[in-house]
PDB file of C-alpha atoms in Angstrom:
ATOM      1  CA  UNK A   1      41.215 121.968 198.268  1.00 71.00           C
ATOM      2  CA  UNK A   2      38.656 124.109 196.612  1.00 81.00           C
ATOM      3  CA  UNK A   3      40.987 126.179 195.036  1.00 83.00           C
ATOM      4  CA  UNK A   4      42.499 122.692 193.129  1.00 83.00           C
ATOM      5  CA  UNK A   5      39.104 122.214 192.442  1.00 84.00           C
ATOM      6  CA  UNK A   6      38.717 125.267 190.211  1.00 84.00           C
ATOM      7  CA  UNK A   7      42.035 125.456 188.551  1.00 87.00           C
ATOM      8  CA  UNK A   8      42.259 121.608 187.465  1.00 88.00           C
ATOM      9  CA  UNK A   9      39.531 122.671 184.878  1.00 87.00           C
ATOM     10  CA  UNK A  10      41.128 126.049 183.662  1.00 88.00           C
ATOM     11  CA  UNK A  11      44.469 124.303 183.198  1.00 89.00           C
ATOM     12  CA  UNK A  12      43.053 121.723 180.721  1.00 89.00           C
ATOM     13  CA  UNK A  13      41.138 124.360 178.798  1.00 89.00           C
ATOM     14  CA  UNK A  14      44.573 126.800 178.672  1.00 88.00           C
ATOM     15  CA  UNK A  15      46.581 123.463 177.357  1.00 88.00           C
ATOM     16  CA  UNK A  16      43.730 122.542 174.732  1.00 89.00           C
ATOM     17  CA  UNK A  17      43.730 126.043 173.507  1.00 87.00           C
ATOM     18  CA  UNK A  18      47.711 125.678 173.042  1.00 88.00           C
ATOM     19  CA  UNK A  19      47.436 122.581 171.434  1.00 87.00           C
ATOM     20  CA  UNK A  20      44.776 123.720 168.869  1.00 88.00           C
ATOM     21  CA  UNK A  21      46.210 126.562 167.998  1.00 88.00           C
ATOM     22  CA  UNK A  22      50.175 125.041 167.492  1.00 87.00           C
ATOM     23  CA  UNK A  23      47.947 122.167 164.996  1.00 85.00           C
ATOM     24  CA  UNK A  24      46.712 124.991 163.097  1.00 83.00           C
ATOM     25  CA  UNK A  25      50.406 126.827 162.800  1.00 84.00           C
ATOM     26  CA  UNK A  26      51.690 123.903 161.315  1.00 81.00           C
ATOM     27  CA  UNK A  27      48.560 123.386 159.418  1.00 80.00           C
ATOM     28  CA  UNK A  28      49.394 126.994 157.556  1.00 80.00           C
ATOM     29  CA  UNK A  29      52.838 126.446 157.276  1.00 80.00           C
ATOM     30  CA  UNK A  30      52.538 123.197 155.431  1.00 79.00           C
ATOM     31  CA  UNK A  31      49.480 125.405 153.103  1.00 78.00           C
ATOM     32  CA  UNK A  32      52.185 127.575 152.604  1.00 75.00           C
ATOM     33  CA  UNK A  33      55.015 125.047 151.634  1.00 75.00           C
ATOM     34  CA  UNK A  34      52.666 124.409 148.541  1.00 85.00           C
ATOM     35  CA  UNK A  35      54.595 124.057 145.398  1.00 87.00           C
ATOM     36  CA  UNK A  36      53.657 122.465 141.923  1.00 91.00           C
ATOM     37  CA  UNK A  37      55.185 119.278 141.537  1.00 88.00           C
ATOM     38  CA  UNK A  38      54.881 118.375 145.166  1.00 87.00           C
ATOM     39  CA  UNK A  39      53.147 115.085 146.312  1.00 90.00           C
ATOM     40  CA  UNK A  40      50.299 115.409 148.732  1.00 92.00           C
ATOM     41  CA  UNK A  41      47.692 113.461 150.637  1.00 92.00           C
ATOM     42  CA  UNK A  42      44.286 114.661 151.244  1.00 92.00           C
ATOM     43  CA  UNK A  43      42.014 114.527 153.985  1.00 91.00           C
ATOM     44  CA  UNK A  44      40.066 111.818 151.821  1.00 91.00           C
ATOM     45  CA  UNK A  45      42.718 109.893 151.305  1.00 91.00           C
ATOM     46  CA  UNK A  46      43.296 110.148 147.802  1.00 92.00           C
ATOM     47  CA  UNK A  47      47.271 110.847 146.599  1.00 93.00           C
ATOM     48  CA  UNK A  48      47.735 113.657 143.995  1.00 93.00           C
ATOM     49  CA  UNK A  49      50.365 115.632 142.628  1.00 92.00           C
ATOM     50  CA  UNK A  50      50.074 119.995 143.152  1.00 93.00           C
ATOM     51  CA  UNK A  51      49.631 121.555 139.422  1.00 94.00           C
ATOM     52  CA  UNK A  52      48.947 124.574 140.185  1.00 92.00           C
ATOM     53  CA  UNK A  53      48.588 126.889 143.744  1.00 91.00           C
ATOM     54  CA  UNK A  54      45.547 129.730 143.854  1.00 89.00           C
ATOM     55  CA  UNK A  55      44.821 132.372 146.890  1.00 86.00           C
ATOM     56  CA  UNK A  56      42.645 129.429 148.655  1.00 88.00           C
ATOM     57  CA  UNK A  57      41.883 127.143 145.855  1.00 90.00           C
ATOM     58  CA  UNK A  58      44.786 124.085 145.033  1.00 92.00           C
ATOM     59  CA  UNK A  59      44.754 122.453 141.622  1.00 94.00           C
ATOM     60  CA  UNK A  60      45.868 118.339 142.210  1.00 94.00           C
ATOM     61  CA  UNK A  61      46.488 116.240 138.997  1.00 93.00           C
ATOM     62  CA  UNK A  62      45.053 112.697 140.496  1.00 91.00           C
ATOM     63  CA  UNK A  63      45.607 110.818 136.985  1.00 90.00           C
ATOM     64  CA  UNK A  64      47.194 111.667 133.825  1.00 90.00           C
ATOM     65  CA  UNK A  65      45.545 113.911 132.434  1.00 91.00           C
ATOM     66  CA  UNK A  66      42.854 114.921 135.348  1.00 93.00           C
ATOM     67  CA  UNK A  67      43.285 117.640 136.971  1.00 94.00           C
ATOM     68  CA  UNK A  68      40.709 119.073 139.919  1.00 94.00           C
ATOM     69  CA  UNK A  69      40.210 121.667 142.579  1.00 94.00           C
ATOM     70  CA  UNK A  70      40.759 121.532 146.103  1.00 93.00           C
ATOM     71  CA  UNK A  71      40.111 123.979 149.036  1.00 91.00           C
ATOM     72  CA  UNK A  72      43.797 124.058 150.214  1.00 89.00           C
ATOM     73  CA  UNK A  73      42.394 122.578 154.410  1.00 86.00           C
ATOM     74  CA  UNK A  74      41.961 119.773 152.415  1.00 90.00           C
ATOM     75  CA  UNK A  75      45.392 118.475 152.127  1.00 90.00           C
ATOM     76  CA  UNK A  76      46.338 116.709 155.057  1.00 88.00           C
ATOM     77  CA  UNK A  77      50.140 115.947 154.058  1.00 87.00           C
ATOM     78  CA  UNK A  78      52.668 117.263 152.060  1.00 89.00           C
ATOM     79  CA  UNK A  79      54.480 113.636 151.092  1.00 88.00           C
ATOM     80  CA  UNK A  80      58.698 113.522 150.244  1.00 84.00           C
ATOM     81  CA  UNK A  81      59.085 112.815 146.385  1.00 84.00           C
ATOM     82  CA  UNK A  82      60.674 109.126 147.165  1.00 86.00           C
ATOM     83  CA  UNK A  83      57.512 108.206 149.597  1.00 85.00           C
ATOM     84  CA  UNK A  84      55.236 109.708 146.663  1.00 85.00           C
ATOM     85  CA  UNK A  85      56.618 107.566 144.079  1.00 85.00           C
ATOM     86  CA  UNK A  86      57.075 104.676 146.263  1.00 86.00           C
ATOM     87  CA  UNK A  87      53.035 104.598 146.956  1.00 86.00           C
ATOM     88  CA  UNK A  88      51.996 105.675 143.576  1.00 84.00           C
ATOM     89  CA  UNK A  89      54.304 103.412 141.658  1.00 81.00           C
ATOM     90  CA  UNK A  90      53.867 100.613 143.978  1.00 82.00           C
ATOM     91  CA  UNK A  91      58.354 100.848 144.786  1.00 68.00           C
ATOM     92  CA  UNK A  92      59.381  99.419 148.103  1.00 63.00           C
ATOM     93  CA  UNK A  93      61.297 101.869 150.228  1.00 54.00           C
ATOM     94  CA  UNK A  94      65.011 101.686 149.647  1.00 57.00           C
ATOM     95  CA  UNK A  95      65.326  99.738 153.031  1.00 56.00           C
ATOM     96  CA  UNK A  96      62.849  97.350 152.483  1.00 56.00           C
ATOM     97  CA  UNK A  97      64.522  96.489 148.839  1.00 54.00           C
ATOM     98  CA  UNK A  98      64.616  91.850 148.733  1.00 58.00           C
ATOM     99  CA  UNK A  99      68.168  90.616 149.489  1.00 61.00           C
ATOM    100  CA  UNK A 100      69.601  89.583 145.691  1.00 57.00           C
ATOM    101  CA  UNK A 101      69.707  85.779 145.564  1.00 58.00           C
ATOM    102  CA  UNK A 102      72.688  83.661 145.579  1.00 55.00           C
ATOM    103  CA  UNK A 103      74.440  82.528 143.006  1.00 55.00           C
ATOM    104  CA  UNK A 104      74.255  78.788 144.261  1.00 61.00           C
ATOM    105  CA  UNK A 105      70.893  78.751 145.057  1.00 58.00           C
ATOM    106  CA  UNK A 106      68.987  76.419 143.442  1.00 63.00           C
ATOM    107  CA  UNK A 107      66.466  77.218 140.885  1.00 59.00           C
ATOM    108  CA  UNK A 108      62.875  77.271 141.676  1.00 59.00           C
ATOM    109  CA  UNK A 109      60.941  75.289 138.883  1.00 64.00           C
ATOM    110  CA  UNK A 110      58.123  77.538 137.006  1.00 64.00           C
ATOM    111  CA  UNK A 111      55.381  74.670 137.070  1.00 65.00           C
ATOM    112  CA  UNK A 112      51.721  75.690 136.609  1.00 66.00           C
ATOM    113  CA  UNK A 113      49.178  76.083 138.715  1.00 60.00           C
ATOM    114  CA  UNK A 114      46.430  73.522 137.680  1.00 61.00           C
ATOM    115  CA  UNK A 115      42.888  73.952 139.003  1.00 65.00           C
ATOM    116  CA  UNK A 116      42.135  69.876 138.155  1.00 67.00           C
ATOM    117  CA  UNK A 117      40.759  68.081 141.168  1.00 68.00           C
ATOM    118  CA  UNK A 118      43.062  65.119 139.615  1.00 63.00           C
ATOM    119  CA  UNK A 119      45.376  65.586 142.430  1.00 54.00           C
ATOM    120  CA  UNK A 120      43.065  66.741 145.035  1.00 51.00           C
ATOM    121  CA  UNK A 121      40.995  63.353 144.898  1.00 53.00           C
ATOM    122  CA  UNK A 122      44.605  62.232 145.733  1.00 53.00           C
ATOM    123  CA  UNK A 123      45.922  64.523 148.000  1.00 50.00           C
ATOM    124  CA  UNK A 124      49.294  64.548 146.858  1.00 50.00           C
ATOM    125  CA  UNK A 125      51.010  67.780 147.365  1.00 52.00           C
ATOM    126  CA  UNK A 126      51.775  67.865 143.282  1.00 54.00           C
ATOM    127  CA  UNK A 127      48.267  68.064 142.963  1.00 52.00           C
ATOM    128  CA  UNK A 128      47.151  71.014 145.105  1.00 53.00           C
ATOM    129  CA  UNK A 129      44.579  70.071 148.304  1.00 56.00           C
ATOM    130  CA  UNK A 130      44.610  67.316 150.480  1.00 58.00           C
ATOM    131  CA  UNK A 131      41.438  65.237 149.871  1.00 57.00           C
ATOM    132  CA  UNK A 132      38.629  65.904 151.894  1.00 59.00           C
ATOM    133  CA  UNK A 133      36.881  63.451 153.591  1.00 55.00           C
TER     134      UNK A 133
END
Protein backbone atom coordinates (compact mmCIF):
# COMPACT_ATOMS: atom_id res chain seq x y z
CA UNK A 1 0.00 0.00 0.00
CA UNK A 2 2.74 2.36 0.88
CA UNK A 3 4.76 1.49 -1.84
CA UNK A 4 1.54 2.69 -4.35
CA UNK A 5 1.66 5.52 -2.29
CA UNK A 6 5.12 6.66 -3.39
CA UNK A 7 5.19 5.65 -6.96
CA UNK A 8 1.63 7.19 -7.98
CA UNK A 9 3.53 10.58 -7.63
CA UNK A 10 6.84 9.63 -9.51
CA UNK A 11 4.80 8.19 -12.37
CA UNK A 12 2.96 11.50 -13.05
CA UNK A 13 6.16 13.52 -12.81
CA UNK A 14 8.10 10.80 -15.38
CA UNK A 15 4.85 11.21 -17.86
CA UNK A 16 4.85 15.18 -17.51
CA UNK A 17 8.49 15.24 -18.21
CA UNK A 18 7.70 13.07 -21.50
CA UNK A 19 5.04 15.13 -22.47
CA UNK A 20 7.00 18.45 -22.15
CA UNK A 21 9.75 17.47 -23.71
CA UNK A 22 7.84 15.61 -27.05
CA UNK A 23 5.84 19.53 -27.15
CA UNK A 24 9.12 21.04 -27.39
CA UNK A 25 10.47 18.42 -30.28
CA UNK A 26 7.75 19.33 -32.33
CA UNK A 27 8.03 22.87 -31.27
CA UNK A 28 11.80 22.82 -33.01
CA UNK A 29 10.86 20.90 -35.79
CA UNK A 30 8.11 23.19 -36.90
CA UNK A 31 11.11 26.34 -36.09
CA UNK A 32 12.96 24.43 -38.37
CA UNK A 33 10.33 23.87 -41.21
CA UNK A 34 10.62 27.78 -41.54
CA UNK A 35 10.64 28.87 -45.08
CA UNK A 36 9.90 32.36 -46.74
CA UNK A 37 6.68 32.39 -48.24
CA UNK A 38 5.13 30.18 -45.63
CA UNK A 39 1.94 31.26 -43.69
CA UNK A 40 2.15 31.30 -39.94
CA UNK A 41 0.23 32.08 -36.79
CA UNK A 42 1.72 33.59 -33.81
CA UNK A 43 1.35 33.13 -30.30
CA UNK A 44 -0.60 36.59 -30.37
CA UNK A 45 -2.71 35.68 -32.76
CA UNK A 46 -1.86 37.77 -35.51
CA UNK A 47 -1.46 35.88 -39.25
CA UNK A 48 1.72 36.79 -41.24
CA UNK A 49 3.56 35.60 -44.04
CA UNK A 50 7.73 34.39 -43.33
CA UNK A 51 10.04 37.00 -45.43
CA UNK A 52 12.91 36.19 -44.31
CA UNK A 53 14.51 33.32 -41.60
CA UNK A 54 17.65 34.56 -39.16
CA UNK A 55 19.72 32.23 -36.52
CA UNK A 56 16.80 33.07 -33.82
CA UNK A 57 15.23 36.12 -35.19
CA UNK A 58 12.03 35.53 -38.00
CA UNK A 59 11.12 38.39 -40.30
CA UNK A 60 6.86 38.20 -40.88
CA UNK A 61 5.37 40.60 -43.55
CA UNK A 62 1.82 41.29 -41.59
CA UNK A 63 0.61 43.90 -44.41
CA UNK A 64 1.85 44.94 -47.66
CA UNK A 65 4.52 46.49 -47.28
CA UNK A 66 5.28 45.91 -43.30
CA UNK A 67 7.55 43.83 -42.46
CA UNK A 68 8.70 43.05 -38.53
CA UNK A 69 10.77 40.85 -36.30
CA UNK A 70 9.87 37.98 -34.37
CA UNK A 71 11.76 35.72 -31.85
CA UNK A 72 11.12 32.45 -33.82
CA UNK A 73 9.04 30.69 -30.03
CA UNK A 74 6.77 33.06 -31.13
CA UNK A 75 5.11 31.34 -33.92
CA UNK A 76 2.70 29.02 -32.74
CA UNK A 77 1.65 27.44 -36.26
CA UNK A 78 2.99 26.92 -39.43
CA UNK A 79 -0.59 27.28 -41.55
CA UNK A 80 -1.09 25.17 -45.26
CA UNK A 81 -1.07 27.86 -48.14
CA UNK A 82 -5.01 27.12 -48.93
CA UNK A 83 -5.97 27.65 -44.99
CA UNK A 84 -3.63 30.90 -45.19
CA UNK A 85 -5.39 32.36 -48.01
CA UNK A 86 -8.69 31.16 -46.99
CA UNK A 87 -8.36 33.32 -43.52
CA UNK A 88 -6.52 36.18 -44.96
CA UNK A 89 -8.65 36.59 -48.03
CA UNK A 90 -11.76 35.86 -46.26
CA UNK A 91 -12.28 32.29 -49.06
CA UNK A 92 -14.46 29.56 -47.67
CA UNK A 93 -12.75 26.21 -47.60
CA UNK A 94 -13.30 24.25 -50.76
CA UNK A 95 -15.90 22.06 -48.81
CA UNK A 96 -17.79 24.63 -47.41
CA UNK A 97 -18.13 26.36 -51.11
CA UNK A 98 -22.63 27.46 -51.40
CA UNK A 99 -24.44 24.89 -53.59
CA UNK A 100 -24.89 26.93 -57.22
CA UNK A 101 -28.57 27.84 -57.51
CA UNK A 102 -31.03 26.38 -59.79
CA UNK A 103 -31.85 27.36 -62.85
CA UNK A 104 -35.71 27.45 -62.00
CA UNK A 105 -35.46 29.08 -58.96
CA UNK A 106 -37.16 32.03 -58.69
CA UNK A 107 -35.55 35.33 -58.49
CA UNK A 108 -35.18 37.10 -55.28
CA UNK A 109 -36.30 40.84 -55.76
CA UNK A 110 -33.38 43.50 -54.83
CA UNK A 111 -35.81 45.92 -52.84
CA UNK A 112 -34.25 48.40 -50.38
CA UNK A 113 -33.95 48.45 -47.07
CA UNK A 114 -35.87 51.59 -45.79
CA UNK A 115 -35.25 52.85 -42.26
CA UNK A 116 -38.94 54.90 -42.40
CA UNK A 117 -41.09 54.05 -39.42
CA UNK A 118 -43.97 54.36 -42.27
CA UNK A 119 -44.37 50.71 -42.11
CA UNK A 120 -43.46 50.07 -38.62
CA UNK A 121 -46.45 52.32 -37.28
CA UNK A 122 -48.18 49.62 -39.45
CA UNK A 123 -46.57 46.59 -38.85
CA UNK A 124 -46.77 45.21 -42.12
CA UNK A 125 -43.95 42.96 -42.96
CA UNK A 126 -43.17 45.39 -46.24
CA UNK A 127 -42.45 47.86 -43.83
CA UNK A 128 -39.86 46.35 -41.48
CA UNK A 129 -41.06 45.95 -37.46
CA UNK A 130 -44.17 45.01 -36.13
CA UNK A 131 -45.65 48.00 -34.24
CA UNK A 132 -45.03 48.22 -30.77
CA UNK A 133 -47.52 48.71 -28.42
Amino acid sequence: MNLIILLLPIIAIVLMFRSQKKRQSQMQQMQTALEPGAGVRTIGGLYAQVKAVNDETVELEIAPGVVTHFTKSAIAAVLDPQEYDAIINGRPADDELPEPEAADAEPVEDKPLSLSKDGAEKGDVEGGAPASK
